[in-house]
PDB file of C-alpha atoms and ligand atoms in Angstrom:
ATOM      1  CA  UNK A   1     -19.632 -38.994 -40.985  1.00  0.00           C
ATOM      2  CA  UNK A   2     -20.639 -41.375 -43.434  1.00  0.00           C
ATOM      3  CA  UNK A   3     -24.121 -40.209 -45.138  1.00  0.00           C
ATOM      4  CA  UNK A   4     -26.885 -42.881 -45.821  1.00  0.00           C
ATOM      5  CA  UNK A   5     -27.603 -43.386 -49.004  1.00  0.00           C
ATOM      6  CA  UNK A   6     -32.107 -43.323 -50.060  1.00  0.00           C
ATOM      7  CA  UNK A   7     -32.002 -45.239 -52.896  1.00  0.00           C
ATOM      8  CA  UNK A   8     -35.069 -43.265 -54.879  1.00  0.00           C
ATOM      9  CA  UNK A   9     -36.101 -45.862 -58.016  1.00  0.00           C
ATOM     10  CA  UNK A  10     -36.037 -43.482 -61.462  1.00  0.00           C
ATOM     11  CA  UNK A  11     -39.539 -42.901 -63.401  1.00  0.00           C
ATOM     12  CA  UNK A  12     -39.997 -43.771 -67.118  1.00  0.00           C
ATOM     13  CA  UNK A  13     -41.747 -41.766 -70.278  1.00  0.00           C
ATOM     14  CA  UNK A  14     -41.846 -42.752 -73.312  1.00  0.00           C
ATOM     15  CA  UNK A  15     -40.745 -39.473 -75.044  1.00  0.00           C
ATOM     16  CA  UNK A  16     -41.524 -37.921 -78.538  1.00  0.00           C
ATOM     17  CA  UNK A  17     -39.064 -35.093 -79.256  1.00  0.00           C
ATOM     18  CA  UNK A  18     -38.997 -33.600 -82.649  1.00  0.00           C
ATOM     19  CA  UNK A  19     -35.628 -34.729 -82.771  1.00  0.00           C
ATOM     20  CA  UNK A  20     -35.917 -38.326 -81.185  1.00  0.00           C
ATOM     21  CA  UNK A  21     -38.133 -39.345 -84.582  1.00  0.00           C
ATOM     22  CA  UNK A  22     -39.547 -42.165 -83.148  1.00  0.00           C
ATOM     23  CA  UNK A  23     -39.042 -41.155 -79.543  1.00  0.00           C
ATOM     24  CA  UNK A  24     -37.629 -43.105 -77.399  1.00  0.00           C
ATOM     25  CA  UNK A  25     -37.579 -43.974 -73.064  1.00  0.00           C
ATOM     26  CA  UNK A  26     -36.168 -41.887 -71.196  1.00  0.00           C
ATOM     27  CA  UNK A  27     -35.351 -42.826 -67.429  1.00  0.00           C
ATOM     28  CA  UNK A  28     -35.723 -39.350 -65.328  1.00  0.00           C
ATOM     29  CA  UNK A  29     -35.924 -37.531 -62.135  1.00  0.00           C
ATOM     30  CA  UNK A  30     -36.962 -34.388 -60.716  1.00  0.00           C
ATOM     31  CA  UNK A  31     -34.131 -32.605 -59.423  1.00  0.00           C
ATOM     32  CA  UNK A  32     -36.176 -31.531 -56.596  1.00  0.00           C
ATOM     33  CA  UNK A  33     -36.220 -35.213 -54.823  1.00  0.00           C
ATOM     34  CA  UNK A  34     -32.084 -35.119 -55.451  1.00  0.00           C
ATOM     35  CA  UNK A  35     -31.767 -31.576 -53.680  1.00  0.00           C
ATOM     36  CA  UNK A  36     -34.860 -32.745 -50.481  1.00  0.00           C
ATOM     37  CA  UNK A  37     -32.456 -35.974 -50.460  1.00  0.00           C
ATOM     38  CA  UNK A  38     -29.402 -33.873 -50.327  1.00  0.00           C
ATOM     39  CA  UNK A  39     -30.295 -30.893 -47.717  1.00  0.00           C
ATOM     40  CA  UNK A  40     -32.185 -33.737 -45.030  1.00  0.00           C
ATOM     41  CA  UNK A  41     -28.054 -35.041 -44.960  1.00  0.00           C
ATOM     42  CA  UNK A  42     -28.847 -38.221 -47.553  1.00  0.00           C
ATOM     43  CA  UNK A  43     -26.417 -39.528 -50.672  1.00  0.00           C
ATOM     44  CA  UNK A  44     -29.709 -39.760 -53.607  1.00  0.00           C
ATOM     45  CA  UNK A  45     -28.613 -42.590 -55.775  1.00  0.00           C
ATOM     46  CA  UNK A  46     -31.321 -43.525 -58.817  1.00  0.00           C
ATOM     47  CA  UNK A  47     -32.608 -47.235 -59.947  1.00  0.00           C
ATOM     48  CA  UNK A  48     -33.445 -47.445 -63.013  1.00  0.00           C
ATOM     49  CA  UNK A  49     -36.520 -49.504 -64.003  1.00  0.00           C
ATOM     50  CA  UNK A  50     -36.328 -51.676 -67.223  1.00  0.00           C
ATOM     51  CA  UNK A  51     -39.144 -53.588 -69.402  1.00  0.00           C
ATOM     52  CA  UNK A  52     -37.033 -56.518 -68.799  1.00  0.00           C
ATOM     53  CA  UNK A  53     -37.512 -56.646 -64.959  1.00  0.00           C
ATOM     54  CA  UNK A  54     -35.054 -58.191 -63.685  1.00  0.00           C
ATOM     55  CA  UNK A  55     -35.486 -58.723 -59.643  1.00  0.00           C
ATOM     56  CA  UNK A  56     -32.367 -59.696 -57.951  1.00  0.00           C
ATOM     57  CA  UNK A  57     -31.249 -57.086 -59.193  1.00  0.00           C
ATOM     58  CA  UNK A  58     -33.230 -54.992 -57.267  1.00  0.00           C
ATOM     59  CA  UNK A  59     -33.017 -57.223 -54.295  1.00  0.00           C
ATOM     60  CA  UNK A  60     -29.408 -56.331 -54.690  1.00  0.00           C
ATOM     61  CA  UNK A  61     -29.795 -52.289 -55.362  1.00  0.00           C
ATOM     62  CA  UNK A  62     -31.924 -52.122 -52.157  1.00  0.00           C
ATOM     63  CA  UNK A  63     -29.847 -53.844 -50.068  1.00  0.00           C
ATOM     64  CA  UNK A  64     -27.447 -51.737 -50.862  1.00  0.00           C
ATOM     65  CA  UNK A  65     -29.375 -48.687 -49.368  1.00  0.00           C
ATOM     66  CA  UNK A  66     -30.142 -46.950 -45.692  1.00  0.00           C
ATOM     67  CA  UNK A  67     -33.821 -45.676 -46.725  1.00  0.00           C
ATOM     68  CA  UNK A  68     -36.026 -46.121 -50.217  1.00  0.00           C
ATOM     69  CA  UNK A  69     -37.384 -42.967 -52.093  1.00  0.00           C
ATOM     70  CA  UNK A  70     -40.643 -43.139 -53.823  1.00  0.00           C
ATOM     71  CA  UNK A  71     -41.061 -40.617 -55.694  1.00  0.00           C
ATOM     72  CA  UNK A  72     -44.604 -38.735 -57.582  1.00  0.00           C
ATOM     73  CA  UNK A  73     -45.345 -39.354 -61.794  1.00  0.00           C
ATOM     74  CA  UNK A  74     -47.366 -40.369 -63.484  1.00  0.00           C
ATOM     75  CA  UNK A  75     -51.002 -42.376 -62.754  1.00  0.00           C
ATOM     76  CA  UNK A  76     -50.098 -46.095 -62.005  1.00  0.00           C
ATOM     77  CA  UNK A  77     -52.129 -48.653 -64.463  1.00  0.00           C
ATOM     78  CA  UNK A  78     -55.225 -49.796 -62.385  1.00  0.00           C
ATOM     79  CA  UNK A  79     -54.323 -53.332 -63.531  1.00  0.00           C
ATOM     80  CA  UNK A  80     -52.253 -53.626 -60.170  1.00  0.00           C
ATOM     81  CA  UNK A  81     -55.229 -53.058 -58.039  1.00  0.00           C
ATOM     82  CA  UNK A  82     -57.855 -55.495 -60.358  1.00  0.00           C
ATOM     83  CA  UNK A  83     -60.052 -52.542 -62.239  1.00  0.00           C
ATOM     84  CA  UNK A  84     -60.447 -51.467 -65.732  1.00  0.00           C
ATOM     85  CA  UNK A  85     -59.271 -48.003 -66.336  1.00  0.00           C
ATOM     86  CA  UNK A  86     -61.547 -45.536 -65.733  1.00  0.00           C
ATOM     87  CA  UNK A  87     -62.351 -43.234 -68.848  1.00  0.00           C
ATOM     88  CA  UNK A  88     -60.335 -40.082 -66.671  1.00  0.00           C
ATOM     89  CA  UNK A  89     -56.794 -42.395 -66.100  1.00  0.00           C
ATOM     90  CA  UNK A  90     -54.455 -40.712 -67.184  1.00  0.00           C
ATOM     91  CA  UNK A  91     -50.708 -41.563 -69.231  1.00  0.00           C
ATOM     92  CA  UNK A  92     -48.888 -44.850 -67.422  1.00  0.00           C
ATOM     93  CA  UNK A  93     -46.662 -47.037 -68.281  1.00  0.00           C
ATOM     94  CA  UNK A  94     -47.758 -50.414 -66.385  1.00  0.00           C
ATOM     95  CA  UNK A  95     -43.970 -52.161 -66.678  1.00  0.00           C
ATOM     96  CA  UNK A  96     -41.908 -49.722 -64.715  1.00  0.00           C
ATOM     97  CA  UNK A  97     -45.172 -49.799 -62.574  1.00  0.00           C
ATOM     98  CA  UNK A  98     -44.018 -53.007 -61.499  1.00  0.00           C
ATOM     99  CA  UNK A  99     -40.752 -52.061 -61.137  1.00  0.00           C
ATOM    100  CA  UNK A 100     -41.717 -49.657 -58.101  1.00  0.00           C
ATOM    101  CA  UNK A 101     -44.317 -52.403 -57.136  1.00  0.00           C
ATOM    102  CA  UNK A 102     -41.909 -54.303 -56.589  1.00  0.00           C
ATOM    103  CA  UNK A 103     -39.523 -51.712 -54.710  1.00  0.00           C
ATOM    104  CA  UNK A 104     -41.954 -51.307 -51.890  1.00  0.00           C
ATOM    105  CA  UNK A 105     -41.860 -54.608 -51.281  1.00  0.00           C
ATOM    106  CA  UNK A 106     -38.032 -55.864 -51.400  1.00  0.00           C
ATOM    107  CA  UNK A 107     -37.765 -52.343 -49.069  1.00  0.00           C
ATOM    108  CA  UNK A 108     -40.322 -53.476 -47.027  1.00  0.00           C
ATOM    109  CA  UNK A 109     -38.934 -57.126 -46.514  1.00  0.00           C
ATOM    110  CA  UNK A 110     -35.309 -56.298 -46.226  1.00  0.00           C
ATOM    111  CA  UNK A 111     -36.334 -53.468 -43.480  1.00  0.00           C
ATOM    112  CA  UNK A 112     -35.672 -50.904 -45.364  1.00  0.00           C
ATOM    113  CA  UNK A 113     -37.558 -47.449 -44.661  1.00  0.00           C
ATOM    114  CA  UNK A 114     -39.836 -45.827 -47.044  1.00  0.00           C
ATOM    115  CA  UNK A 115     -40.941 -42.487 -47.668  1.00  0.00           C
ATOM    116  CA  UNK A 116     -43.600 -42.241 -50.290  1.00  0.00           C
ATOM    117  CA  UNK A 117     -44.166 -39.230 -52.829  1.00  0.00           C
ATOM    118  CA  UNK A 118     -47.925 -38.518 -54.563  1.00  0.00           C
ATOM    119  CA  UNK A 119     -47.712 -41.398 -56.890  1.00  0.00           C
ATOM    120  CA  UNK A 120     -45.066 -43.107 -54.556  1.00  0.00           C
ATOM    121  CA  UNK A 121     -47.735 -43.027 -51.385  1.00  0.00           C
ATOM    122  CA  UNK A 122     -50.381 -45.311 -54.364  1.00  0.00           C
ATOM    123  CA  UNK A 123     -47.874 -46.980 -54.855  1.00  0.00           C
ATOM    124  CA  UNK A 124     -46.945 -48.171 -51.076  1.00  0.00           C
ATOM    125  CA  UNK A 125     -50.669 -48.614 -51.405  1.00  0.00           C
ATOM    126  CA  UNK A 126     -51.163 -51.023 -53.896  1.00  0.00           C
ATOM    127  CA  UNK A 127     -48.171 -52.574 -53.408  1.00  0.00           C
ATOM    128  CA  UNK A 128     -49.591 -53.693 -50.029  1.00  0.00           C
ATOM    129  CA  UNK A 129     -52.951 -53.978 -51.188  1.00  0.00           C
ATOM    130  CA  UNK A 130     -55.223 -51.435 -51.009  1.00  0.00           C
ATOM    131  CA  UNK A 131     -56.553 -49.335 -54.080  1.00  0.00           C
ATOM    132  CA  UNK A 132     -57.010 -46.020 -55.291  1.00  0.00           C
ATOM    133  CA  UNK A 133     -59.814 -43.693 -57.168  1.00  0.00           C
ATOM    134  CA  UNK A 134     -58.271 -42.800 -61.075  1.00  0.00           C
ATOM    135  CA  UNK A 135     -59.688 -39.573 -60.838  1.00  0.00           C
ATOM    136  CA  UNK A 136     -60.389 -37.757 -58.158  1.00  0.00           C
ATOM    137  CA  UNK A 137     -62.881 -35.268 -59.474  1.00  0.00           C
ATOM    138  CA  UNK A 138     -64.922 -37.910 -61.530  1.00  0.00           C
ATOM    139  CA  UNK A 139     -65.209 -40.742 -59.072  1.00  0.00           C
ATOM    140  CA  UNK A 140     -65.554 -38.476 -55.722  1.00  0.00           C
ATOM    141  CA  UNK A 141     -68.395 -35.763 -54.595  1.00  0.00           C
ATOM    142  CA  UNK A 142     -67.382 -32.791 -53.721  1.00  0.00           C
ATOM    143  CA  UNK A 143     -64.297 -32.921 -53.758  1.00  0.00           C
ATOM    144  CA  UNK A 144     -61.415 -30.085 -53.043  1.00  0.00           C
ATOM    145  CA  UNK A 145     -58.980 -28.793 -56.281  1.00  0.00           C
ATOM    146  CA  UNK A 146     -56.239 -31.048 -55.920  1.00  0.00           C
ATOM    147  CA  UNK A 147     -54.543 -31.033 -59.997  1.00  0.00           C
ATOM    148  CA  UNK A 148     -53.340 -27.000 -58.777  1.00  0.00           C
ATOM    149  CA  UNK A 149     -52.868 -24.589 -61.571  1.00  0.00           C
ATOM    150  CA  UNK A 150     -50.848 -22.231 -59.776  1.00  0.00           C
ATOM    151  CA  UNK A 151     -47.099 -22.941 -58.985  1.00  0.00           C
ATOM    152  CA  UNK A 152     -46.071 -26.429 -57.505  1.00  0.00           C
ATOM    153  CA  UNK A 153     -43.612 -23.943 -54.672  1.00  0.00           C
ATOM    154  CA  UNK A 154     -47.487 -22.822 -53.886  1.00  0.00           C
ATOM    155  CA  UNK A 155     -49.390 -23.916 -51.103  1.00  0.00           C
ATOM    156  CA  UNK A 156     -53.026 -25.016 -51.889  1.00  0.00           C
ATOM    157  CA  UNK A 157     -54.615 -26.593 -49.586  1.00  0.00           C
ATOM    158  CA  UNK A 158     -54.398 -27.604 -45.869  1.00  0.00           C
ATOM    159  CA  UNK A 159     -54.449 -31.302 -44.149  1.00  0.00           C
ATOM    160  CA  UNK A 160     -56.050 -32.478 -40.946  1.00  0.00           C
ATOM    161  CA  UNK A 161     -52.641 -34.151 -39.160  1.00  0.00           C
ATOM    162  CA  UNK A 162     -53.284 -36.994 -36.944  1.00  0.00           C
ATOM    163  CA  UNK A 163     -53.251 -37.242 -32.881  1.00  0.00           C
ATOM    164  CA  UNK A 164     -50.746 -39.691 -31.875  1.00  0.00           C
ATOM    165  CA  UNK A 165     -48.157 -40.302 -35.438  1.00  0.00           C
ATOM    166  CA  UNK A 166     -45.096 -39.308 -37.290  1.00  0.00           C
ATOM    167  CA  UNK A 167     -46.471 -36.356 -38.440  1.00  0.00           C
ATOM    168  CA  UNK A 168     -47.630 -35.226 -35.730  1.00  0.00           C
ATOM    169  CA  UNK A 169     -44.187 -35.251 -34.267  1.00  0.00           C
ATOM    170  CA  UNK A 170     -41.999 -33.717 -37.241  1.00  0.00           C
ATOM    171  CA  UNK A 171     -44.737 -30.821 -38.030  1.00  0.00           C
ATOM    172  CA  UNK A 172     -45.566 -29.933 -34.042  1.00  0.00           C
ATOM    173  CA  UNK A 173     -49.265 -29.092 -35.936  1.00  0.00           C
ATOM    174  CA  UNK A 174     -52.454 -29.861 -35.836  1.00  0.00           C
ATOM    175  CA  UNK A 175     -52.393 -29.024 -40.029  1.00  0.00           C
ATOM    176  CA  UNK A 176     -50.197 -27.780 -42.623  1.00  0.00           C
ATOM    177  CA  UNK A 177     -50.391 -26.091 -45.959  1.00  0.00           C
ATOM    178  CA  UNK A 178     -49.018 -27.499 -48.852  1.00  0.00           C
ATOM    179  CA  UNK A 179     -49.447 -28.561 -52.226  1.00  0.00           C
ATOM    180  CA  UNK A 180     -51.713 -31.099 -54.811  1.00  0.00           C
ATOM    181  CA  UNK A 181     -51.350 -32.327 -58.125  1.00  0.00           C
ATOM    182  CA  UNK A 182     -52.712 -35.232 -58.191  1.00  0.00           C
ATOM    183  CA  UNK A 183     -55.722 -36.142 -59.229  1.00  0.00           C
ATOM    184  CA  UNK A 184     -55.819 -39.439 -57.867  1.00  0.00           C
ATOM    185  CA  UNK A 185     -56.036 -40.749 -54.004  1.00  0.00           C
ATOM    186  CA  UNK A 186     -55.820 -43.834 -51.944  1.00  0.00           C
ATOM    187  CA  UNK A 187     -59.596 -45.370 -51.558  1.00  0.00           C
ATOM    188  CA  UNK A 188     -59.711 -48.725 -49.689  1.00  0.00           C
ATOM    189  CA  UNK A 189     -56.576 -48.713 -47.564  1.00  0.00           C
ATOM    190  CA  UNK A 190     -53.776 -51.365 -47.714  1.00  0.00           C
ATOM    191  CA  UNK A 191     -54.294 -53.192 -44.206  1.00  0.00           C
ATOM    192  CA  UNK A 192     -49.928 -52.259 -43.288  1.00  0.00           C
ATOM    193  CA  UNK A 193     -51.167 -48.486 -43.038  1.00  0.00           C
ATOM    194  CA  UNK A 194     -52.956 -46.460 -40.787  1.00  0.00           C
ATOM    195  CA  UNK A 195     -53.984 -42.796 -42.676  1.00  0.00           C
ATOM    196  CA  UNK A 196     -52.348 -39.453 -40.330  1.00  0.00           C
ATOM    197  CA  UNK A 197     -53.061 -36.958 -42.852  1.00  0.00           C
ATOM    198  CA  UNK A 198     -56.876 -35.578 -44.529  1.00  0.00           C
ATOM    199  CA  UNK A 199     -57.412 -32.896 -46.427  1.00  0.00           C
ATOM    200  CA  UNK A 200     -60.674 -31.327 -45.820  1.00  0.00           C
ATOM    201  CA  UNK A 201     -63.194 -33.728 -48.037  1.00  0.00           C
ATOM    202  CA  UNK A 202     -61.863 -36.457 -47.149  1.00  0.00           C
ATOM    203  CA  UNK A 203     -58.943 -37.270 -49.666  1.00  0.00           C
ATOM    204  CA  UNK A 204     -56.210 -39.184 -47.913  1.00  0.00           C
ATOM    205  CA  UNK A 205     -53.341 -37.507 -47.565  1.00  0.00           C
ATOM    206  CA  UNK A 206     -50.537 -39.233 -45.603  1.00  0.00           C
ATOM    207  CA  UNK A 207     -50.001 -43.139 -44.282  1.00  0.00           C
ATOM    208  CA  UNK A 208     -48.201 -44.319 -42.222  1.00  0.00           C
ATOM    209  CA  UNK A 209     -47.026 -47.838 -42.067  1.00  0.00           C
ATOM    210  CA  UNK A 210     -48.601 -50.038 -38.357  1.00  0.00           C
ATOM    211  CA  UNK A 211     -46.567 -52.619 -39.080  1.00  0.00           C
ATOM    212  CA  UNK A 212     -43.072 -53.856 -41.315  1.00  0.00           C
ATOM    213  CA  UNK A 213     -40.437 -51.631 -42.517  1.00  0.00           C
ATOM    214  CA  UNK A 214     -41.303 -48.141 -41.634  1.00  0.00           C
ATOM    215  CA  UNK A 215     -43.089 -46.058 -44.292  1.00  0.00           C
ATOM    216  CA  UNK A 216     -44.099 -42.854 -44.436  1.00  0.00           C
ATOM    217  CA  UNK A 217     -45.895 -41.766 -47.748  1.00  0.00           C
ATOM    218  CA  UNK A 218     -47.581 -38.428 -48.178  1.00  0.00           C
ATOM    219  CA  UNK A 219     -49.634 -36.919 -50.968  1.00  0.00           C
ATOM    220  CA  UNK A 220     -48.338 -33.752 -51.776  1.00  0.00           C
ATOM    221  CA  UNK A 221     -44.814 -32.685 -52.525  1.00  0.00           C
ATOM    222  CA  UNK A 222     -42.789 -31.888 -50.057  1.00  0.00           C
ATOM    223  CA  UNK A 223     -40.253 -31.428 -51.806  1.00  0.00           C
ATOM    224  CA  UNK A 224     -40.167 -28.748 -54.472  1.00  0.00           C
ATOM    225  CA  UNK A 225     -41.532 -26.766 -50.863  1.00  0.00           C
ATOM    226  CA  UNK A 226     -38.514 -27.270 -49.892  1.00  0.00           C
ATOM    227  CA  UNK A 227     -36.808 -26.238 -52.756  1.00  0.00           C
ATOM    228  CA  UNK A 228     -39.333 -22.881 -51.949  1.00  0.00           C
ATOM    229  CA  UNK A 229     -37.658 -22.459 -48.847  1.00  0.00           C
ATOM    230  CA  UNK A 230     -40.242 -24.229 -46.783  1.00  0.00           C
ATOM    231  CA  UNK A 231     -38.106 -25.411 -43.490  1.00  0.00           C
ATOM    232  CA  UNK A 232     -41.327 -27.827 -41.914  1.00  0.00           C
ATOM    233  CA  UNK A 233     -40.739 -30.154 -45.569  1.00  0.00           C
ATOM    234  CA  UNK A 234     -36.876 -29.832 -45.366  1.00  0.00           C
ATOM    235  CA  UNK A 235     -37.062 -30.902 -41.903  1.00  0.00           C
ATOM    236  CA  UNK A 236     -39.375 -33.656 -42.921  1.00  0.00           C
ATOM    237  CA  UNK A 237     -36.495 -35.157 -45.499  1.00  0.00           C
ATOM    238  CA  UNK A 238     -33.939 -34.790 -42.260  1.00  0.00           C
ATOM    239  CA  UNK A 239     -35.941 -36.949 -40.262  1.00  0.00           C
ATOM    240  CA  UNK A 240     -36.701 -39.512 -42.903  1.00  0.00           C
ATOM    241  CA  UNK A 241     -32.642 -39.853 -43.788  1.00  0.00           C
ATOM    242  CA  UNK A 242     -32.457 -40.190 -39.675  1.00  0.00           C
ATOM    243  CA  UNK A 243     -34.946 -42.918 -38.907  1.00  0.00           C
ATOM    244  CA  UNK A 244     -33.129 -44.306 -42.418  1.00  0.00           C
ATOM    245  CA  UNK A 245     -29.304 -44.001 -40.688  1.00  0.00           C
ATOM    246  CA  UNK A 246     -30.410 -45.506 -37.017  1.00  0.00           C
ATOM    247  CA  UNK A 247     -32.514 -48.447 -39.313  1.00  0.00           C
ATOM    248  CA  UNK A 248     -29.071 -48.822 -40.552  1.00  0.00           C
ATOM    249  CA  UNK A 249     -27.160 -49.019 -37.100  1.00  0.00           C
ATOM    250  CA  UNK A 250     -29.405 -51.227 -35.349  1.00  0.00           C
TER     251      UNK A 250
HETATM  252 MN1   MN B   1     -54.382 -32.871 -52.137  1.00  0.00          MN
END
């Protein structure tokens, strides 16, 4: 049986290790994303962002895939949602952000399902007109810890899942224990989405599209929990791959 191809946009970082002298850009992806897509039944393929961005290449790549996964990573340049940099904004690489944002828009135009994880969910929101908290602890009052010190395999806060959402059907639970590795979060939601999970402090933890392509964004890291043996989180990837498959057979 042919397995769906899941396109993943690679992450880029400037690395400055002693043996590199002046440092260099490196494209990479945490192995957990690859393993999770594989465990969900898909074939992961990575697209490397480049500084001289070629839109047609990204379009050609996405046309070959059955769905798009936008992975976690560093902060997104606030320029893309019309803000100046806050004191506590972390590392970002705007040319890479541009490729990730365009990937979401092109995939939507091509009718490809999208799964956004952590930063990937934030990228999705920005791509369709939303904004972010640049730094939760200093910009939102009364927030719980969202940058956990515990290992990625640990769930550290719960999220309340909204009724009649894809997530509710997927997990069949109203409350899920998740890990949390973010200091940014969705502020203004883009028109394309509805909120389908929230933390107890009101922070947006999941969004789903209400028009255009099928899209799901989760603020936690289901791939790391899948690594740790959480069957409910592996199922999320399985369902996503199934949706990609059905969508391609239409
Ligand atoms: Mn969180």
